[in-house]
Short mmCIF file of C-alpha atoms and ligand atoms in Angstrom, two decimals:
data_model
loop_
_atom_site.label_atom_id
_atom_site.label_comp_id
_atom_site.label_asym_id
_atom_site.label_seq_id
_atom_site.Cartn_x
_atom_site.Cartn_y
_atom_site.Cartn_z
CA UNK A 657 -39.40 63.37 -1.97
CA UNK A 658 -37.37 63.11 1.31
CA UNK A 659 -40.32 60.15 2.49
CA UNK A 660 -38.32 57.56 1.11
CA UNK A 661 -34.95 57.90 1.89
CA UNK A 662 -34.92 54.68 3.89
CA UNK A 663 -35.41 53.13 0.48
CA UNK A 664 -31.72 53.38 -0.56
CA UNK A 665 -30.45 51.76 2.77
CA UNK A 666 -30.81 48.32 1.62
CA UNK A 667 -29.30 48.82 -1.59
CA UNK A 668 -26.37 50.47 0.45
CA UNK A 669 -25.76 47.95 2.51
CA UNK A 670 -25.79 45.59 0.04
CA UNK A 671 -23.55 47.07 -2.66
CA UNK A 672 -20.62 45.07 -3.20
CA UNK A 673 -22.10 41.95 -1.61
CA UNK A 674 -21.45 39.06 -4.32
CA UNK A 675 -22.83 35.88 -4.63
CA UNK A 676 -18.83 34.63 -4.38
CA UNK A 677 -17.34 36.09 -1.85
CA UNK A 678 -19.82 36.23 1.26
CA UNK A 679 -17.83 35.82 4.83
CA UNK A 680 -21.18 34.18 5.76
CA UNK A 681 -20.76 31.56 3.27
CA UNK A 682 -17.40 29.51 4.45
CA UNK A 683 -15.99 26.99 1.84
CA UNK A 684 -12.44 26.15 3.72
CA UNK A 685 -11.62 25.40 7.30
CA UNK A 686 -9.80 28.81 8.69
CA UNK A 687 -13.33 30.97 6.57
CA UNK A 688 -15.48 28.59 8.85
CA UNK A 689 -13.68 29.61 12.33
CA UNK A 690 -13.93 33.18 11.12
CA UNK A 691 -17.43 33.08 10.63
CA UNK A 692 -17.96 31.51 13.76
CA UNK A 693 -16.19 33.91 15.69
CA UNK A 694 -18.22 36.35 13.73
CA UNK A 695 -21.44 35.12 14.57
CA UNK A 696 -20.63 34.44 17.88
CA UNK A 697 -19.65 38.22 17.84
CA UNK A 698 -22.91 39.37 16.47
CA UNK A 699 -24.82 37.10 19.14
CA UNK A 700 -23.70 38.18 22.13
CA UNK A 701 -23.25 41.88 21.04
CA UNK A 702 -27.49 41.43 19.89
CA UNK A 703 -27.92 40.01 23.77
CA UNK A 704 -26.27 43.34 25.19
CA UNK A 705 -27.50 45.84 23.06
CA UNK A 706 -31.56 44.46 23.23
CA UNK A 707 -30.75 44.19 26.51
CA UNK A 708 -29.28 47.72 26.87
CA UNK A 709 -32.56 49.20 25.35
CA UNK A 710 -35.16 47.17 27.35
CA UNK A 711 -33.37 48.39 30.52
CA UNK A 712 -33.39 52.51 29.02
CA UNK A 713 -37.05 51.61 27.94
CA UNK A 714 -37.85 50.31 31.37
CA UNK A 715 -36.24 52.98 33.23
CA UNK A 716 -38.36 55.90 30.77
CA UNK A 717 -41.03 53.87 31.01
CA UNK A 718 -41.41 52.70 35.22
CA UNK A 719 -43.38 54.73 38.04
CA UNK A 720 -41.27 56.99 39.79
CA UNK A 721 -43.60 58.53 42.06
CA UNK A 722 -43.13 61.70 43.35
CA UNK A 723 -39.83 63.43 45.00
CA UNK A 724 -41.22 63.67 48.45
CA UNK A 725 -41.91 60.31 48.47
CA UNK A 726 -38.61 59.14 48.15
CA UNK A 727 -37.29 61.26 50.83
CA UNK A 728 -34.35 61.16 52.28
CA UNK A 729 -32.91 60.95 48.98
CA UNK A 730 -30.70 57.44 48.64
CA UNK A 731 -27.32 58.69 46.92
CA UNK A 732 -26.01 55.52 47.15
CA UNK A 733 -28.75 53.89 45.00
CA UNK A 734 -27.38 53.59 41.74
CA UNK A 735 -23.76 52.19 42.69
CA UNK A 736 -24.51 48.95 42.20
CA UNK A 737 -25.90 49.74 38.55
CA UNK A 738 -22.37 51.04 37.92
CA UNK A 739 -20.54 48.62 39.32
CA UNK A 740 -22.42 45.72 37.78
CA UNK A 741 -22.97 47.30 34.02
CA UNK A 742 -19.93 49.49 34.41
CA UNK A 743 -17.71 47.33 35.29
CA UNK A 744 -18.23 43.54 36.05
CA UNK A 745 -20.30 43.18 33.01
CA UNK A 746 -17.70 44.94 31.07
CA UNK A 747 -15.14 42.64 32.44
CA UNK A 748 -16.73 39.54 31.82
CA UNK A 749 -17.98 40.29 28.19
CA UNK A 750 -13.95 41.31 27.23
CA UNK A 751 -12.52 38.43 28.82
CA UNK A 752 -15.22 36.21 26.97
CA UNK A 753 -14.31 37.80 23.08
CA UNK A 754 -10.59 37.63 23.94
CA UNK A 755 -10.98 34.25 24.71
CA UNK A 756 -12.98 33.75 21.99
CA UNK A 757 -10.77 35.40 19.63
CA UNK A 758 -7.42 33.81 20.95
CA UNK A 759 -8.86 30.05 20.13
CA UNK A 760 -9.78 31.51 16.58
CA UNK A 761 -6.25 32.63 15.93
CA UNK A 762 -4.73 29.64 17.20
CA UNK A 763 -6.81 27.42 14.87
CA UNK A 764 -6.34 29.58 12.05
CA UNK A 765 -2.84 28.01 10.55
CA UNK A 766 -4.13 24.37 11.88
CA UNK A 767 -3.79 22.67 8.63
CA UNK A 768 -0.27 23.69 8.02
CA UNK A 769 1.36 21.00 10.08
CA UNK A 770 -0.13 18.92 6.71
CA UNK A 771 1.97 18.52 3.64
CA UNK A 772 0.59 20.64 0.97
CA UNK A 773 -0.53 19.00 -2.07
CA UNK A 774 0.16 21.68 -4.32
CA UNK A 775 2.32 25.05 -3.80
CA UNK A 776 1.45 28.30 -5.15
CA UNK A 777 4.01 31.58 -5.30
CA UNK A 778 1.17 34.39 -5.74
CA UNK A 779 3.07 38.12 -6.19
CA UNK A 780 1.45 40.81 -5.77
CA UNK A 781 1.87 43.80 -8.26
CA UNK A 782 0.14 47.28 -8.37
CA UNK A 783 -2.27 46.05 -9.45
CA UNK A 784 -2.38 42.59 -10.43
CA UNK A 785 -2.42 38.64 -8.67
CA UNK A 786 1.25 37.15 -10.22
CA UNK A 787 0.26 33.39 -9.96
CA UNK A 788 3.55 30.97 -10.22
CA UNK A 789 2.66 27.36 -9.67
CA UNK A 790 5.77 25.58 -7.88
CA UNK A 791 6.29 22.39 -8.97
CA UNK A 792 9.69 20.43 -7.95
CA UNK A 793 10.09 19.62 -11.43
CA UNK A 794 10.97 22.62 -13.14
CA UNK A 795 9.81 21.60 -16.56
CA UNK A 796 6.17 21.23 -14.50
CA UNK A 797 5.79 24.90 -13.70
CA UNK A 798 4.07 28.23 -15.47
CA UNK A 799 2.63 31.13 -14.34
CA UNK A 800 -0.79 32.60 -14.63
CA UNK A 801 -2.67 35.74 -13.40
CA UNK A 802 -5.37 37.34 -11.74
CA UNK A 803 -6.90 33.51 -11.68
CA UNK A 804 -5.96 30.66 -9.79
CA UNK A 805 -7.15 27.37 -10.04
CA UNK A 806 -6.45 24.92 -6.90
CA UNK A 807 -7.29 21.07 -6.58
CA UNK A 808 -10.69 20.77 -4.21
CA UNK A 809 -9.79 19.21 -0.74
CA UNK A 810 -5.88 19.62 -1.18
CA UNK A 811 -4.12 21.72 1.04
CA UNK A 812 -2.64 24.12 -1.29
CA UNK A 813 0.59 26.54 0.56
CA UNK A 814 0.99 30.15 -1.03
CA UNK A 815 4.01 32.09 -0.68
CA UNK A 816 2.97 35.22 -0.73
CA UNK A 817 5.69 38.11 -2.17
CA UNK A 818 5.11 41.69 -3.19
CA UNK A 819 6.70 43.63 -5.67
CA UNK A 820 6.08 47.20 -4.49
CA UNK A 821 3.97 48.36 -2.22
CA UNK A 822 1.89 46.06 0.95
CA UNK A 823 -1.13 44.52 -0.44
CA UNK A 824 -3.27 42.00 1.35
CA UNK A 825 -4.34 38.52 -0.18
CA UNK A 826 -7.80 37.52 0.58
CA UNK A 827 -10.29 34.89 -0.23
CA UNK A 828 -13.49 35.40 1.87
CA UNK A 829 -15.06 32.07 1.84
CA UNK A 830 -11.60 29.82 1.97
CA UNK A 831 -9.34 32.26 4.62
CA UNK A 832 -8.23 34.66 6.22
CA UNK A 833 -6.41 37.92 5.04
CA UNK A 834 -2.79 37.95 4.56
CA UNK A 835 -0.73 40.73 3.86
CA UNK A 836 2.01 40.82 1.10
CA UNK A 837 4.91 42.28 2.39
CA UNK A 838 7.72 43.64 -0.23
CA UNK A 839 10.72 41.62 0.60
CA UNK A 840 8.91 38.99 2.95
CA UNK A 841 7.52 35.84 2.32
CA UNK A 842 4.29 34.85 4.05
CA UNK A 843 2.50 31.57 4.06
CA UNK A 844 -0.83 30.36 4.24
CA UNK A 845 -2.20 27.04 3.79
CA UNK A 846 -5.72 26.77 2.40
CA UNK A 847 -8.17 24.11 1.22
CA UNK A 848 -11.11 24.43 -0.53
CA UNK A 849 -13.63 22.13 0.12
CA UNK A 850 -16.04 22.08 -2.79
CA UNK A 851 -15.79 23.09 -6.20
CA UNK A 852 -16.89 26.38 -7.53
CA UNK A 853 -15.19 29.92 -8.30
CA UNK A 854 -14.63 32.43 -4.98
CA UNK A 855 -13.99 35.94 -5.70
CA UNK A 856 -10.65 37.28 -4.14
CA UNK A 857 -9.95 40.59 -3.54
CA UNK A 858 -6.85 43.08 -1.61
CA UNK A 859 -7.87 43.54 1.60
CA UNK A 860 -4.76 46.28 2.25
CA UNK A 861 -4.91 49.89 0.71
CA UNK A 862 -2.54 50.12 -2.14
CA UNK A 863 -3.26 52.47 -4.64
CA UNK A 864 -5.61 54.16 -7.01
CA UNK A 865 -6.60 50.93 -8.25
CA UNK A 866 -6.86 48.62 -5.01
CA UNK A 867 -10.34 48.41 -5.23
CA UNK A 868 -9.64 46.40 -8.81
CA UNK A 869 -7.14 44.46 -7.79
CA UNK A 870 -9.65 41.04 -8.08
CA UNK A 871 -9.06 37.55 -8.67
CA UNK A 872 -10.60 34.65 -9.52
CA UNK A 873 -10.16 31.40 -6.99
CA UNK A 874 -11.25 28.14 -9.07
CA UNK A 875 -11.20 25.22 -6.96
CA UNK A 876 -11.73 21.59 -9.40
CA UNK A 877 -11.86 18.26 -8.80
CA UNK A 878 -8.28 16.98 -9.08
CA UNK A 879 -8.80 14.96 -12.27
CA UNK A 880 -10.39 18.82 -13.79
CA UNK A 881 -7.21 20.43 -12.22
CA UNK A 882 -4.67 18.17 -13.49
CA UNK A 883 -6.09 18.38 -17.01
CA UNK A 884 -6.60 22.35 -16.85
CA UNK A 885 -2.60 22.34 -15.67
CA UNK A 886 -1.22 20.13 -18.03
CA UNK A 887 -2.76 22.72 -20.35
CA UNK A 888 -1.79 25.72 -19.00
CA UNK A 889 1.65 24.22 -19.30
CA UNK A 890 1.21 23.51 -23.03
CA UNK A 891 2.99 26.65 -24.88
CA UNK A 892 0.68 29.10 -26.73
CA UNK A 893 -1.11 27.55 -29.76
CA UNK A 894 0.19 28.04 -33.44
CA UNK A 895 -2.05 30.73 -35.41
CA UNK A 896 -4.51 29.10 -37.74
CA UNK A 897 -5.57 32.07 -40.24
CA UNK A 898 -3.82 34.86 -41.89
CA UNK A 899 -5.69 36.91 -39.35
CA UNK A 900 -4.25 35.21 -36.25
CA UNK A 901 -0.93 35.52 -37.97
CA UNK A 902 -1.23 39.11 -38.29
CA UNK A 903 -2.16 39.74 -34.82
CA UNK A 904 0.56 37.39 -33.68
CA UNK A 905 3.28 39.49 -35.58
CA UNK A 906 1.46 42.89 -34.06
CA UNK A 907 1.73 41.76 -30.74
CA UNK A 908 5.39 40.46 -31.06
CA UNK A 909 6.65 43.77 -32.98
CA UNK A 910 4.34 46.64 -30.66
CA UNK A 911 4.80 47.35 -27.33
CA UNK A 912 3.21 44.72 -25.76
CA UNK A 913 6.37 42.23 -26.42
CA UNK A 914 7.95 44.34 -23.97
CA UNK A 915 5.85 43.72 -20.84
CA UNK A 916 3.67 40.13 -21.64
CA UNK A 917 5.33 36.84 -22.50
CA UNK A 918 3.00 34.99 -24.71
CA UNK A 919 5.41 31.22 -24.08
CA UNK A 920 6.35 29.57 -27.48
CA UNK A 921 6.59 33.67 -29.39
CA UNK A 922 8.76 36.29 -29.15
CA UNK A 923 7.01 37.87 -26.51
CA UNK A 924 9.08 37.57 -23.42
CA UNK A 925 8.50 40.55 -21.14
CA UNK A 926 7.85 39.69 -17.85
CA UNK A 927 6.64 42.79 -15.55
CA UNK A 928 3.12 42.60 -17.00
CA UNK A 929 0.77 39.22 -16.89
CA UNK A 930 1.53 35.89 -19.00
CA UNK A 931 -0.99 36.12 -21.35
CA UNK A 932 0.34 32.19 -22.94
CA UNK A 933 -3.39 31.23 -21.94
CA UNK A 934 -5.18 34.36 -21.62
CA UNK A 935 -8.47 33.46 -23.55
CA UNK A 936 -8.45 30.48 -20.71
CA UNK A 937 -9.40 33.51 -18.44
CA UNK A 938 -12.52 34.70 -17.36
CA UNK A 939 -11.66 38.41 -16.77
CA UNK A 940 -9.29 40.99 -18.59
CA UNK A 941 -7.11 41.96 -15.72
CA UNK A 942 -9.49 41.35 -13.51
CA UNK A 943 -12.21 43.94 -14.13
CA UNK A 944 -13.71 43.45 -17.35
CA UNK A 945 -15.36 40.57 -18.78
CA UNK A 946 -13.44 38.59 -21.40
CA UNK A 947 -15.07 39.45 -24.57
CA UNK A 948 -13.36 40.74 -27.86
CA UNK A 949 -14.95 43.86 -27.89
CA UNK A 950 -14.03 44.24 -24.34
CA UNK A 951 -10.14 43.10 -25.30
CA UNK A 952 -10.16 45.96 -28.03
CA UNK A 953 -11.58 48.89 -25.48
CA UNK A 954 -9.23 47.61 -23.05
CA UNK A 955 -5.84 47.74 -25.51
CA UNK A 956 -6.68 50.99 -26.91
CA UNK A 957 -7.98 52.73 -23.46
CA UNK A 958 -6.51 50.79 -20.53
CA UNK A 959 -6.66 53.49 -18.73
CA UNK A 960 -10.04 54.36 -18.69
CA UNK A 961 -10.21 51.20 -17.34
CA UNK A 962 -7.70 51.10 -14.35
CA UNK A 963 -6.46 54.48 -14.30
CA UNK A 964 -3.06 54.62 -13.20
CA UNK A 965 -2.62 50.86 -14.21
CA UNK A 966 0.60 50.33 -16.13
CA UNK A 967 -0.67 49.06 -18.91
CA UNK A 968 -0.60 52.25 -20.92
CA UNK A 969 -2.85 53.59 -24.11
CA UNK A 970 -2.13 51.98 -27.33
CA UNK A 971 -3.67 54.06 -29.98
CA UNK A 972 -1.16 53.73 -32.79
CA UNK A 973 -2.90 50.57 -33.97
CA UNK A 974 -5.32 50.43 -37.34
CA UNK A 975 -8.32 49.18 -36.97
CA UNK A 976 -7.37 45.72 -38.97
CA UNK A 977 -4.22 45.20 -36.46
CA UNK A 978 -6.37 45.92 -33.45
CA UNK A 979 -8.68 42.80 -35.13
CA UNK A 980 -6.39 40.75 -35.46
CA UNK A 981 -4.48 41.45 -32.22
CA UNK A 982 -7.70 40.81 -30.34
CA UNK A 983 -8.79 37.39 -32.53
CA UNK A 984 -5.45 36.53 -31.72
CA UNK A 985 -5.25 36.83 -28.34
CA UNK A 986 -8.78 35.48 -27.82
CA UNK A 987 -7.50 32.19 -29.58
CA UNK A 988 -4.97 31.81 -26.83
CA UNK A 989 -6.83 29.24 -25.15
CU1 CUA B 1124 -3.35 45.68 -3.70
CU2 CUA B 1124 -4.93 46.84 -2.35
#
């Protein structure tokens, strides 16, 4: 029973390691130096240790002879042992990650001296990614959440804001963390450079529900990202069916009104996600996949979802409202 124990290590160390959002996997200039710096970590800490156990091995291991032999007994023998490894070695190997580490943190904001192609205001909410995309022309901008999508090899800036407590912004394979600070605005520059989808995640303890507070990086070709924002800007499409209809009036006359804005309806709340493109999204607030049946387990039970999530139960819909609230909002393309 107890013989294979060791069998659950790997899985253990493992867990939680995604194909999107490796460290060891850099997609983006400041993830590269990271991983560097981590590797060059990992190196030179693999030199000392091996060659911390060879020397206990040899020393267990080596012909000591007998005491008499060794008489008078040297006191002074091991000194230089502890002055070498206790102390020069030390000395040297601290001075070398410092150094290390200082030319990694100075290269870290290097592309900011560029002008940013695109800016991003991303707010961070217990426990949810506010996405605003800044564009000097007002009529340009909209807001997403829980996904962004960025141009590939533009330097896109983020403003970073919180709205309650300090989260931390994080995108493993493009930077480095970031913390959002309530009533502070910090920047980071960051450039993806190749397309595909990296998992982001808050890297700062916030809350029951920090561990689901995901998010979605999409990085496109340009041409892909203009077209995908010129879309997003687009207000919500007009219901086709009686059914859409329905669920269109049920989520303009419930509860949900209050919170979402659904742009181009009634729905204008505005301390909850814009859901004007929701079915555009891959996850429902980040933690379950984006599938009706998912939508309808997630608007009656939220909370057995994200417990302590705002977002609270909604069980006073019939099952032909909850339909056609769902249909609905999976039409919002
Ligand atoms: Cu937000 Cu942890």
């Amino acid at each position: 029973m107890l013989g294979r124990w060791w069998m659950i290590v790997p899985p253990v160390l493992l867990a939680g390691c995604g194909p999107f959002s490796s460290l060891t996997d850099p997609a983006g200039a400041q993830s590269r130096w990271l991983a560097d710096l981590g590797w060059s970590l990992i190196g030179l800490m693999s030199i000392i240790i091996i060659s911390m156990f060879v020397l206990i091995a040899w020393g267990a291991l080596r012909r000591r002879g007998r005491l008499e032999e060794h008489l008078p007994i040297d006191v002074d023998g091991g000194k230089r042992w502890i002055l070498y490894g206790g102390v020069a070695l030390p000395v040297v190997v601290l001075t070398i990650l410092f150094g290390v580490t200082l030319v990694t943190l100075q290269a870290l904001p290097g592309e900011a001296e560029e002008a940013p192609g695109l800016r991003l205001r991303v707010t961070a909410h217990q426990w949810w990614w506010e996405v605003d995309y800044l564009y000097d022309d007002l009529s340009l901008r909209f807001s997403t959440a829980n996904e962004l999508h960025i141009p590939v090899g533009v330097p896109v800036e983020i403003e970073l804001q919180s709205r309650d407590v300090i989260h931390s912004f994080w995108v493993p394979q493009l930077h480095g963390k970031l913390d959002a600070i309530p009533g502070h605005t910090n920047r980071v520059v960051l450039r993806a450079e190749a397309p595909g989808t990296y998992r982001g995640q808050c890297a700062e303890y916030c809350g029951a529900q920090h561990a689901h507070m995901r998010f979605l990086v999409v990085a496109q070709p340009p041409a892909a990202f203009r077209e995908w924002a010129a879309h997003q800007r687009q207000p919500a499409p007009e219901p086709s069916t009686e059914e859409l209809l329905a669920g269109r009036e049920a989520f303009e006359t419930h509860a949900c009104a209050m919170c979402h804005r659904i742009r181009g309806t009634r729905a204008r709340g505005s301390v909850a996600p814009d859901l004007t493109h929701f079915a555009s999204r891959d996850t429902i607030a980040g933690v379950l996949p984006n599938t009706r049946a998912r939508l309808q387990a997630w608007i009656i039970n939220a909370q057995a979802f994200k417990p302590g999530a705002k977002m609270p139960t909604l069980e006073q819909f019939d099952g032909e409202t909850l339909n056609a609230l769902a249909a609905y909002l999976e039409s919002l393309e």
